[in-house]
XYZ file of C-alpha atoms in Angstrom:
714
model
C 3.819 -2.453 -56.255
C 0.399 -1.187 -55.228
C 0.181 -1.168 -51.467
C -2.572 0.062 -49.111
C -2.269 3.686 -48.088
C -4.670 6.116 -46.459
C -4.835 8.060 -49.716
C -5.271 5.311 -52.299
C -5.205 7.843 -55.150
C -1.476 8.226 -54.575
C -0.839 4.782 -56.060
C -1.626 5.862 -59.645
C 0.732 8.840 -59.512
C 3.459 6.789 -57.814
C 3.140 4.081 -60.495
C 3.601 6.676 -63.245
C 6.699 8.046 -61.537
C 8.047 4.520 -61.075
C 7.661 3.827 -64.803
C 9.568 7.029 -65.486
C 12.325 5.839 -63.143
C 12.560 2.505 -64.978
C 12.765 4.269 -68.357
C 15.694 6.223 -66.953
C 17.389 2.885 -66.208
C 16.870 3.445 -62.475
C 19.370 6.263 -62.527
C 18.237 8.736 -59.888
C 20.141 11.725 -61.295
C 18.755 11.165 -64.775
C 15.234 10.566 -63.461
C 15.334 13.896 -61.650
C 16.764 15.694 -64.652
C 14.114 14.348 -67.057
C 11.128 14.704 -64.740
C 8.233 16.594 -66.453
C 7.142 19.836 -64.856
C 3.708 18.541 -63.782
C 5.336 15.511 -62.207
C 7.906 17.772 -60.532
C 5.091 19.819 -59.009
C 3.449 16.676 -57.646
C 6.749 15.425 -56.182
C 7.507 18.770 -54.564
C 4.023 18.848 -53.042
C 4.339 15.318 -51.661
C 7.788 15.948 -50.225
C 6.343 18.950 -48.412
C 3.416 16.892 -47.108
C 5.639 14.074 -45.844
C 7.303 16.488 -43.434
C 4.160 15.884 -41.391
C 4.626 12.730 -39.339
C 1.055 11.464 -39.589
C 0.880 11.958 -43.356
C 4.170 10.124 -43.830
C 3.314 7.169 -41.569
C -0.143 6.696 -43.050
C 0.924 6.898 -46.688
C 4.628 6.144 -47.144
C 6.077 4.147 -44.243
C 5.568 0.413 -44.723
C 5.938 -2.484 -42.337
C 5.197 -6.186 -42.493
C 2.228 -6.995 -40.272
C 1.910 -10.015 -37.964
C 0.021 -11.699 -40.820
C 2.939 -11.095 -43.240
C 1.133 -8.312 -45.138
C 2.983 -5.210 -46.316
C 1.032 -2.181 -45.116
C 1.353 1.400 -44.008
C 0.666 2.448 -40.415
C -2.845 3.555 -41.349
C -4.999 3.618 -39.362
C -3.315 4.473 -36.079
C -4.518 2.222 -33.297
C -6.319 3.911 -30.408
C -3.353 3.579 -28.079
C -0.991 4.872 -30.792
C -3.193 7.952 -30.976
C -2.499 8.496 -27.267
C 1.241 8.575 -27.962
C 0.878 10.747 -31.076
C -1.234 13.309 -29.224
C 1.283 13.508 -26.368
C 4.132 13.997 -28.855
C 2.349 16.806 -30.669
C 1.617 18.595 -27.404
C 5.264 18.351 -26.318
C 6.566 19.724 -29.629
C 4.074 22.582 -29.548
C 4.640 23.559 -25.915
C 8.402 23.004 -25.558
C 9.989 22.829 -28.996
C 11.318 19.393 -28.124
C 9.746 16.058 -27.275
C 10.846 13.751 -24.482
C 8.373 11.124 -23.360
C 8.459 7.859 -21.472
C 5.768 5.295 -22.297
C 4.547 2.556 -19.965
C 2.640 0.042 -22.065
C 1.203 -3.486 -22.167
C 3.152 -6.041 -24.171
C 2.928 -6.352 -27.960
C 1.074 -3.129 -28.629
C 3.073 -2.015 -31.672
C 4.531 0.986 -29.852
C 8.117 -0.091 -30.576
C 7.355 -0.375 -34.304
C 5.456 2.920 -34.349
C 8.188 4.767 -32.439
C 10.962 3.347 -34.633
C 8.975 4.545 -37.659
C 8.706 8.053 -36.227
C 12.469 8.055 -35.550
C 13.169 6.965 -39.130
C 10.899 9.747 -40.414
C 12.761 12.411 -38.485
C 16.105 11.034 -39.619
C 15.264 11.256 -43.344
C 13.499 14.638 -43.094
C 15.886 16.536 -40.778
C 19.391 17.521 -41.944
C 22.309 16.550 -39.706
C 20.147 14.410 -37.430
C 21.912 11.611 -35.597
C 19.352 9.054 -34.446
C 20.092 6.240 -32.050
C 17.831 3.287 -31.325
C 18.816 1.101 -28.373
C 17.046 -2.242 -27.855
C 17.345 -4.708 -24.992
C 19.451 -7.274 -26.877
C 21.194 -7.936 -30.156
C 18.344 -9.931 -31.704
C 15.821 -7.153 -31.129
C 18.176 -4.420 -32.347
C 18.803 -6.344 -35.578
C 15.047 -6.732 -36.068
C 14.424 -2.996 -35.647
C 17.284 -2.192 -38.033
C 15.858 -4.541 -40.675
C 12.477 -2.813 -40.314
C 14.194 0.521 -41.042
C 15.928 -0.897 -44.128
C 12.627 -2.379 -45.290
C 10.879 0.976 -44.862
C 13.649 2.674 -46.848
C 13.384 0.114 -49.674
C 9.628 0.690 -49.990
C 9.900 4.462 -50.330
C 9.361 5.934 -53.811
C 12.670 6.699 -55.481
C 12.097 10.429 -55.172
C 11.656 10.191 -51.363
C 14.752 8.110 -50.667
C 17.655 10.187 -49.329
C 21.025 9.127 -50.729
C 23.158 7.136 -48.321
C 26.927 6.922 -48.221
C 27.001 3.483 -46.619
C 25.015 1.035 -44.579
C 26.254 -1.817 -42.438
C 24.775 -5.235 -41.800
C 24.731 -4.738 -38.054
C 22.859 -1.474 -37.595
C 24.159 1.780 -39.113
C 23.223 3.830 -42.142
C 24.766 7.183 -43.106
C 22.716 9.512 -45.315
C 25.305 11.470 -47.318
C 26.491 11.733 -50.910
C 28.113 8.494 -51.917
C 30.546 10.202 -54.292
C 33.419 11.731 -52.331
C 34.057 14.605 -54.772
C 30.380 15.505 -54.915
C 30.158 15.241 -51.135
C 32.787 17.961 -50.809
C 30.500 20.341 -52.693
C 27.104 19.008 -51.600
C 27.298 16.669 -48.586
C 23.661 15.625 -48.842
C 21.335 15.072 -45.900
C 24.102 14.535 -43.368
C 21.930 12.375 -41.091
C 22.615 8.955 -39.624
C 20.689 6.118 -38.010
C 22.344 3.697 -35.623
C 20.678 0.732 -33.923
C 22.558 -0.820 -31.007
C 21.857 -3.399 -28.300
C 21.900 -2.246 -24.677
C 24.529 -4.906 -24.032
C 27.006 -2.688 -25.873
C 27.918 -0.689 -22.819
C 30.261 1.949 -24.250
C 31.238 3.835 -27.339
C 27.779 4.017 -28.911
C 27.631 7.806 -28.962
C 31.264 8.912 -28.943
C 31.856 11.939 -31.148
C 28.140 12.456 -31.923
C 25.449 14.756 -30.615
C 22.281 12.682 -30.427
C 19.142 14.493 -31.581
C 16.834 11.471 -31.619
C 16.852 8.598 -29.143
C 14.549 5.597 -29.048
C 14.964 3.357 -26.003
C 13.066 0.128 -26.657
C 12.011 -2.146 -23.768
C 14.200 -0.154 -21.403
C 13.114 -2.178 -18.367
C 14.997 -5.151 -19.875
C 18.273 -3.285 -20.330
C 20.972 -5.077 -18.331
C 22.129 -1.851 -16.682
C 21.838 1.916 -16.989
C 25.497 2.564 -17.840
C 24.856 2.914 -21.570
C 22.365 5.719 -20.910
C 23.833 7.558 -17.940
C 27.482 7.265 -18.941
C 27.384 7.388 -22.741
C 24.108 8.555 -24.273
C 22.754 11.173 -21.875
C 25.864 13.409 -21.949
C 25.598 13.452 -25.762
C 22.010 14.749 -25.830
C 22.312 18.531 -25.861
C 20.281 19.550 -28.923
C 17.513 22.086 -28.354
C 15.107 20.070 -30.533
C 15.797 16.659 -29.025
C 13.334 13.887 -29.751
C 13.519 11.134 -27.113
C 11.202 8.205 -26.444
C 11.650 5.581 -23.747
C 9.068 2.806 -24.043
C 8.678 -0.463 -22.203
C 6.480 -2.801 -20.251
C 7.129 -2.904 -16.519
C 9.667 -5.305 -15.069
C 10.083 -4.990 -11.319
C 10.315 -1.889 -9.179
C 13.950 -1.106 -9.794
C 16.266 -0.282 -12.668
C 16.606 2.513 -15.217
C 13.080 2.439 -16.634
C 11.328 2.339 -13.254
C 13.498 5.148 -11.900
C 12.968 7.303 -14.992
C 9.221 6.618 -14.949
C 8.920 7.627 -11.290
C 11.033 10.726 -11.931
C 8.803 11.691 -14.872
C 5.641 11.221 -12.786
C 7.181 13.260 -9.953
C 8.372 15.967 -12.352
C 12.022 15.330 -11.504
C 13.180 14.925 -15.113
C 12.199 16.513 -18.413
C 10.272 13.512 -19.746
C 6.510 13.335 -19.984
C 4.954 10.156 -18.566
C 2.481 8.489 -20.939
C 0.584 5.453 -19.678
C -1.289 3.077 -22.005
C -3.757 0.959 -19.998
C -4.424 -2.521 -21.322
C -8.168 -1.914 -21.576
C -7.519 0.610 -24.370
C -5.711 -1.941 -26.560
C -8.317 -3.583 -28.783
C -6.256 -6.673 -29.524
C -6.850 -7.651 -25.904
C -10.621 -7.893 -26.326
C -12.260 -11.286 -26.703
C -13.632 -11.530 -30.294
C -17.443 -11.189 -30.441
C -17.949 -14.743 -31.712
C -16.022 -16.124 -28.707
C -17.863 -14.135 -26.029
C -20.092 -16.200 -23.722
C -23.832 -15.886 -24.307
C -24.338 -14.348 -20.874
C -21.680 -12.220 -19.234
C -22.066 -10.555 -15.850
C -19.541 -8.089 -14.492
C -18.216 -8.693 -10.993
C -18.665 -5.951 -8.387
C -15.017 -4.863 -8.535
C -15.186 -4.720 -12.348
C -18.266 -2.500 -12.150
C -16.555 -0.182 -9.675
C -13.426 0.042 -11.831
C -15.561 0.707 -14.928
C -17.327 3.575 -13.163
C -14.023 5.113 -12.097
C -12.554 4.938 -15.617
C -15.783 6.335 -17.057
C -15.622 9.296 -14.697
C -11.903 10.048 -14.894
C -11.092 9.047 -18.484
C -14.488 9.193 -20.225
C -13.886 5.693 -21.532
C -16.252 2.732 -21.495
C -14.419 -0.533 -20.903
C -16.169 -3.232 -22.945
C -17.178 -6.593 -21.497
C -14.916 -8.196 -24.107
C -11.879 -6.883 -22.249
C -12.992 -8.252 -18.888
C -13.617 -11.659 -20.465
C -10.071 -11.616 -21.869
C -8.636 -10.609 -18.503
C -10.524 -13.275 -16.574
C -9.408 -16.011 -18.952
C -5.761 -14.964 -18.908
C -5.785 -14.382 -15.144
C -7.051 -17.897 -14.465
C -4.286 -19.348 -16.602
C -1.661 -17.168 -14.881
C -2.816 -18.250 -11.424
C -2.674 -21.926 -12.372
C 0.851 -21.568 -13.676
C 1.986 -19.369 -10.793
C 2.768 -16.394 -13.060
C 0.209 -13.880 -11.850
C 2.822 -11.166 -11.209
C 4.124 -11.561 -14.764
C 0.590 -11.314 -16.131
C -0.078 -8.079 -14.251
C 3.176 -6.561 -15.517
C 2.357 -7.532 -19.101
C -1.311 -6.484 -19.023
C -1.640 -3.791 -16.320
C -4.824 -1.955 -15.411
C -2.800 0.719 -13.591
C 0.841 1.848 -13.497
C 1.100 0.318 -10.033
C 0.180 -3.101 -11.429
C 2.811 -2.708 -14.150
C 5.619 -2.672 -11.606
C 5.548 -5.747 -9.390
C 7.843 -5.699 -6.369
C 10.307 -8.454 -5.617
C 10.796 -8.801 -1.807
C 8.502 -10.440 0.726
C 5.667 -7.904 0.868
C 4.326 -7.243 4.366
C 0.767 -7.161 3.019
C -1.317 -9.621 1.071
C -0.838 -8.744 -2.621
C -4.335 -9.877 -3.631
C -5.805 -7.579 -0.985
C -3.783 -4.645 -2.315
C -5.027 -5.464 -5.811
C -8.588 -5.508 -4.456
C -8.078 -2.052 -2.927
C -6.742 -0.781 -6.270
C -9.714 -2.149 -8.198
C -12.434 -1.139 -5.744
C -11.336 1.888 -3.759
C -8.333 3.836 -5.065
C -9.432 6.909 -7.005
C -8.775 10.597 -7.558
C -9.732 12.858 -4.639
C -12.883 14.941 -4.847
C -11.108 18.008 -3.446
C -7.482 19.158 -3.324
C -5.540 22.166 -2.143
C -3.892 23.589 0.959
C -5.162 23.881 4.546
C -3.981 26.458 7.097
C -4.454 26.932 10.823
C -5.956 30.273 11.893
C -6.644 29.784 15.602
C -6.490 26.659 17.687
C -8.432 28.306 20.534
C -11.453 29.015 18.367
C -10.930 25.933 16.202
C -10.733 27.987 13.004
C -8.938 26.787 9.869
C -8.588 28.225 6.373
C -9.777 25.856 3.649
C -10.324 28.469 0.935
C -7.544 26.932 -1.188
C -9.217 23.526 -1.186
C -11.354 23.248 -4.320
C -13.183 20.534 -6.220
C -11.124 18.371 -8.577
C -12.414 18.176 -12.144
C -12.928 14.811 -13.805
C -10.361 15.719 -16.462
C -7.932 17.437 -14.077
C -4.473 15.933 -13.702
C -3.239 16.672 -10.202
C 0.435 17.406 -9.618
C 2.326 14.531 -8.045
C 2.590 15.376 -4.338
C 5.699 13.257 -3.925
C 7.529 15.672 -6.197
C 7.762 17.850 -3.069
C 7.069 20.999 -5.058
C 4.082 22.004 -2.988
C 0.619 22.943 -4.116
C -2.497 20.806 -3.589
C -0.807 18.681 -0.942
C -4.120 18.058 0.816
C -6.305 15.453 -0.925
C -9.849 14.891 0.319
C -12.174 12.026 -0.597
C -14.827 12.858 2.039
C -15.529 16.192 3.694
C -16.127 16.043 7.472
C -19.638 15.190 8.625
C -21.069 16.402 11.917
C -21.789 13.046 13.533
C -18.835 11.074 12.186
C -15.746 10.131 14.176
C -12.328 10.713 12.611
C -8.782 9.820 13.518
C -5.633 11.665 12.416
C -2.077 10.319 12.343
C 1.204 11.667 11.045
C 4.778 10.689 10.256
C 7.326 13.500 10.254
C 10.433 14.139 8.157
C 12.980 16.933 8.253
C 11.496 18.658 5.202
C 14.733 19.127 3.289
C 14.021 16.966 0.246
C 14.502 13.484 1.673
C 11.589 11.614 3.244
C 8.121 13.143 3.245
C 5.925 14.338 6.061
C 2.534 12.650 5.763
C -0.761 13.138 7.566
C -3.621 10.665 7.175
C -7.280 10.819 8.193
C -9.548 7.807 8.783
C -13.290 7.914 9.334
C -13.735 5.314 12.052
C -16.350 2.724 11.194
C -19.193 1.864 13.555
C -19.589 -1.840 14.350
C -18.675 -3.879 11.267
C -18.439 -0.775 9.067
C -14.887 -0.458 7.630
C -12.505 2.306 8.630
C -12.239 4.576 5.598
C -9.403 6.826 4.476
C -10.992 10.212 3.831
C -8.024 12.584 3.468
C -4.236 12.745 3.317
C -1.532 15.401 3.229
C 1.848 14.726 1.623
C 4.890 16.947 1.179
C 8.088 18.541 2.423
C 7.738 20.955 5.344
C 9.732 21.805 8.504
C 8.582 19.759 11.528
C 7.330 22.717 13.604
C 5.279 24.106 10.711
C 3.966 20.643 10.059
C 2.450 20.643 13.560
C 0.232 23.554 12.487
C -0.870 21.660 9.382
C -1.692 18.570 11.457
C -3.614 20.694 13.973
C -5.592 22.316 11.168
C -6.480 18.927 9.701
C -7.469 17.581 13.113
C -9.684 20.577 13.899
C -11.248 20.413 10.433
C -12.226 16.813 11.050
C -14.297 17.436 14.188
C -11.295 18.018 16.478
C -10.162 14.434 15.925
C -7.565 12.764 18.104
C -4.036 12.931 16.643
C -1.428 10.178 16.885
C 1.952 11.729 16.163
C 4.978 9.465 15.706
C 7.199 10.807 18.450
C 10.587 9.907 17.011
C 13.406 11.950 15.455
C 11.835 14.944 13.691
C 8.438 13.918 15.061
C 9.562 14.971 18.538
C 9.552 18.591 17.353
C 6.097 18.214 15.832
C 4.728 16.435 18.906
C 6.084 19.040 21.304
C 4.604 21.822 19.198
C 1.195 20.144 19.178
C 1.363 19.836 22.968
C 2.529 23.448 23.432
C -0.256 24.638 21.141
C -2.732 22.906 23.483
C -4.191 20.792 20.734
C -7.214 19.311 22.536
C -6.890 15.627 21.651
C -3.525 13.857 21.546
C -3.008 10.098 21.579
C -2.069 8.423 24.860
C -0.778 4.821 24.627
C -2.444 2.129 26.686
C -0.637 -0.416 28.836
C -1.292 -3.657 26.970
C 0.112 -5.793 29.785
C -2.544 -4.621 32.262
C -6.073 -5.981 32.479
C -7.601 -2.517 32.617
C -5.842 -1.238 29.459
C -4.974 1.812 31.493
C -3.698 4.789 29.495
C -0.130 5.852 30.136
C 0.760 9.296 31.381
C 2.819 10.258 28.327
C 1.719 11.417 24.880
C 2.186 10.372 21.257
C 3.046 7.160 19.451
C 6.412 5.418 19.625
C 7.393 2.934 16.914
C 9.524 0.177 18.398
C 10.402 -3.318 17.230
C 7.353 -4.563 19.160
C 4.819 -1.908 18.188
C 6.010 -1.990 14.561
C 4.956 -5.633 14.281
C 1.632 -4.794 15.940
C 0.691 -2.047 13.497
C 1.803 -4.123 10.486
C -0.320 -7.016 11.708
C -3.341 -4.760 12.284
C -3.148 -3.311 8.773
C -2.622 -6.679 7.105
C -5.566 -8.195 8.965
C -7.745 -5.234 7.992
C -6.739 -5.654 4.345
C -7.524 -9.362 4.417
C -11.017 -8.944 5.878
C -11.746 -5.730 3.920
C -12.345 -3.790 7.137
C -10.317 -0.844 5.835
C -10.831 1.263 2.705
C -7.786 2.951 1.184
C -8.256 5.708 -1.404
C -4.773 7.103 -1.977
C -2.803 5.829 -4.995
C 0.441 7.173 -3.478
C -0.192 5.117 -0.355
C -0.916 1.936 -2.296
C 2.245 2.424 -4.347
C 4.290 2.512 -1.141
C 2.476 -0.476 0.354
C 3.480 -2.653 -2.585
C 7.137 -1.856 -1.865
C 6.822 -2.264 1.903
C 8.645 -5.562 2.160
C 11.398 -7.603 3.671
C 14.117 -8.639 1.277
C 14.475 -12.359 0.660
C 17.853 -12.198 2.402
C 16.102 -10.998 5.568
C 16.177 -7.722 7.450
C 13.754 -5.027 8.516
C 10.398 -4.660 6.765
C 10.513 -1.269 5.068
C 10.148 0.475 1.726
C 12.292 -1.304 -0.867
C 13.489 1.308 -3.344
C 10.611 3.541 -2.277
C 9.532 5.754 0.605
C 7.373 4.275 3.348
C 6.208 7.446 5.129
C 2.631 7.001 3.951
C 2.576 3.354 4.979
C 3.819 4.089 8.504
C 1.317 6.941 8.906
C -1.683 4.884 7.817
C -0.690 1.902 9.990
C -0.305 4.127 13.049
C -3.654 5.781 12.381
C -5.546 2.531 11.913
C -4.018 0.905 14.995
C -4.486 3.886 17.323
C -8.036 4.507 16.124
C -9.016 0.927 16.893
C -7.250 1.033 20.237
C -8.746 4.347 21.355
C -12.229 3.870 19.937
C -12.863 0.206 20.619
C -16.381 1.105 21.812
C -17.329 1.885 18.208
C -16.492 -1.671 17.248
C -18.787 -3.175 19.906
C -21.697 -4.946 18.270
C -24.857 -4.003 20.175
C -28.471 -4.389 19.129
C -30.723 -1.527 20.156
C -34.154 -2.168 21.611
C -35.780 -0.761 18.496
C -33.900 -3.243 16.266
C -34.844 -6.396 18.050
C -35.428 -5.911 21.754
C -33.544 -7.409 24.643
C -32.426 -10.984 24.804
C -33.141 -12.974 27.942
C -31.024 -11.793 30.815
C -29.712 -8.818 28.790
C -29.850 -5.120 29.634
C -29.010 -2.026 27.605
C -27.592 1.159 28.907
C -26.556 4.029 26.677
C -23.145 5.631 26.703
C -22.486 9.195 25.566
C -19.137 9.696 23.870
C -17.457 12.921 22.835
C -15.639 13.607 19.566
C -12.588 11.565 20.609
C -14.638 8.724 22.075
C -14.194 9.580 25.732
C -17.237 8.399 27.634
C -19.043 11.369 29.162
C -21.860 9.476 30.886
C -24.191 6.458 30.967
C -27.992 6.598 30.874
C -30.785 4.079 31.274
C -32.723 5.274 28.217
C -31.686 6.383 24.768
C -33.779 9.545 25.074
C -31.846 10.644 28.169
C -28.561 9.966 26.387
C -29.617 12.028 23.350
C -30.577 14.926 25.588
C -27.110 14.768 27.142
C -25.526 14.967 23.682
C -27.416 18.146 22.891
C -25.640 20.337 20.346
C -22.145 19.036 21.029
C -20.475 18.534 17.642
C -19.143 15.036 17.108
C -20.784 13.578 20.231
C -22.810 10.409 19.803
C -24.857 7.791 21.628
C -23.618 4.203 21.723
C -25.791 1.325 23.056
C -23.919 -0.817 25.577
C -25.054 -4.407 25.915
C -24.905 -5.683 29.492
C -25.402 -9.420 29.993
C -26.413 -10.708 33.448
C -25.503 -14.325 32.791
C -22.871 -15.840 35.092
C -22.814 -12.717 37.280
C -24.082 -11.781 40.755
C -26.870 -9.786 39.131
C -30.071 -9.396 41.186
C -33.494 -9.232 39.471
C -34.631 -6.962 42.288
C -31.852 -4.396 42.085
C -30.345 -4.817 38.572
C -33.371 -5.350 36.317
C -36.654 -3.621 35.471
C -39.143 -6.526 35.896
C -41.762 -7.614 38.444
C -39.236 -8.139 41.235
C -37.985 -4.561 40.864
C -41.514 -3.109 40.938
C -42.612 -5.189 43.942
C -39.641 -3.957 45.933
C -39.322 -0.361 44.796
C -42.905 0.526 43.915
C -44.911 -1.490 46.415
C -42.431 -1.713 49.296
C -42.143 -5.491 49.649
C -39.055 -6.850 51.359
C -36.747 -8.920 49.173
C -37.346 -12.037 51.308
C -41.078 -11.806 50.627
C -40.691 -11.783 46.840
C -41.078 -15.479 46.058
C -41.758 -17.062 42.652
C -45.446 -17.501 43.548
C -45.762 -13.803 44.398
C -44.035 -12.811 41.160
C -46.402 -15.076 39.180
C -49.460 -13.612 40.894
C -48.232 -10.057 40.314
C -47.628 -10.649 36.608
C -51.088 -12.242 36.239
C -52.723 -9.316 37.991
C -50.934 -6.810 35.793
C -52.050 -8.693 32.652
C -55.657 -8.648 33.882
C -55.355 -4.965 34.719
C -54.151 -4.263 31.181
C -56.982 -6.303 29.600
C -59.576 -4.558 31.775
C -58.455 -1.220 30.423
C -56.893 -0.039 33.655
C -60.026 0.128 35.821
C -58.312 -1.511 38.777
C -55.912 0.587 40.825
C -52.282 -0.521 41.073
C -52.450 -1.192 44.793
C -55.624 -3.247 44.533
C -54.061 -6.234 42.827
């Protein structure tokens, strides 16, 4: 049968060899014995070529397509090329290949991977291959695909098998027992099992090839941890776990996180949905006019920069259509897991998330991105405010940064914005013991002025002893214009807080008494998380997310925020199956910044922008780098002179309204009444409305006349 291959010229030669096989009454031994020398040379050459995976899949491995057409795997789809490239790199660098693939649904990765496993089984002597699918129906389907591929091989490529079962096993050995004693044959085996078979699948065998299909749907991890994993000891192991996401728990999620963190020997390979062409709207179905939304444009720009890939409009049209349908049916979470833009989207959490999920998705689409700089920061001298940032360097567009939550150190400081002279920053931290459990995290916000959002500009993440962490926090604070630091003064944070105090760090957070009208600051330092304050900081962050008054850049932070939830059975809101150190740090920072620097949020219109409203007066406050008021001045020029060269100091207009107060136009304003009293010496009882009217008229006439009349002649 002539079937499509990459090299179509092979069909003629294969047909000739098939005719020879038929003439030999389909007797393999006789066909080999009577094969002409030129044909033997061709066969030997092709057998050698098929040792290459790509050549074999594109020319000899056949599947039945979704349209019922028998075809080879040529051409590889774009997303299959991603997997193939990762495999080749692993084989070349390590001599083995272990990868875990997070994918959208129905991308052909299961079929492609099963084909690669079949190839290795029939080309590698003594290779025991195991394929484990999520259920019995799927495992039977994969096994039938393997039998179909075997049946469509040319007779001279088919290894002899000793037996095959209906359920899922085929043994490639000599079928004749006497001959097997002399020449056992290939000695390989392929076994396909459902994950519901929880024991005995690998007893007595050393697994060299393992394909875990849709691992997130496996009922439990016992089959892998208790049975398969102990049997995988070969130096040239070939292992592929592939699946769509399904919740933030279970074997696949744990193995994926471990691979990303570098805590296992698997390489994480992510296939984003926008690189799967089958999820593009066909050209003839695209609307005549199509405009990208702002968040789509931002996401496109990020992908273009980091991945050098242009997302077509046809994908966004597909996503919009499917998203609308998912929202109507109440299955949005399932849609995101099946068609994820990011790995975070692929794993949807189950509990009652403390934050609005749509707002977190908005942050992911619009703001989360790779840092511009990364490295390590060190404190040199707190007295002189000197820090060492020589290890912090620019991040390349193609650079893959090490996962900071692996705890292995290196590039723990991520920076999205370098400090600017006139900007106000706020630093917060959450401290852990530094022994491999929770992480110590430091976060930096640039505090927005007025309605400007508070923006995450830097973060530090890693394992470090609490006292040493104080020096890191101090260095970060000094680097960002000697910003105020809110340290969580609990457990290990007590050590860090005491060290910051003993180091004489210049600006440490002081809580305010919320039950007093004056909001008076307390006489103790640092932040304490209690049942009351915990609810306050959660509420502040959630409100900021809802009104988009905060910008979050860190993917690690967003990953934790998705898992920051209360279980449906009740209990404390915390990280569910995930750390929450980054979440706590960012919430503390946002809350304390808004509490300490509330003056920055005051909406005031300067005289230059629109003048004074009736009964309104402006004075100008001068604030230092941690928003302590250092003086008030009647004019902006005086305030700017007071700022001088002080780094981080700024002028803030303060709107003073005289309505409903005991304000006096003579003593508290700058009009005619004030001038009559202070400039011309009139007593307050003499300044009547008629006098004020006459004075204003005289001054207008004086101005029109060009100033020829003296002030005291009016």
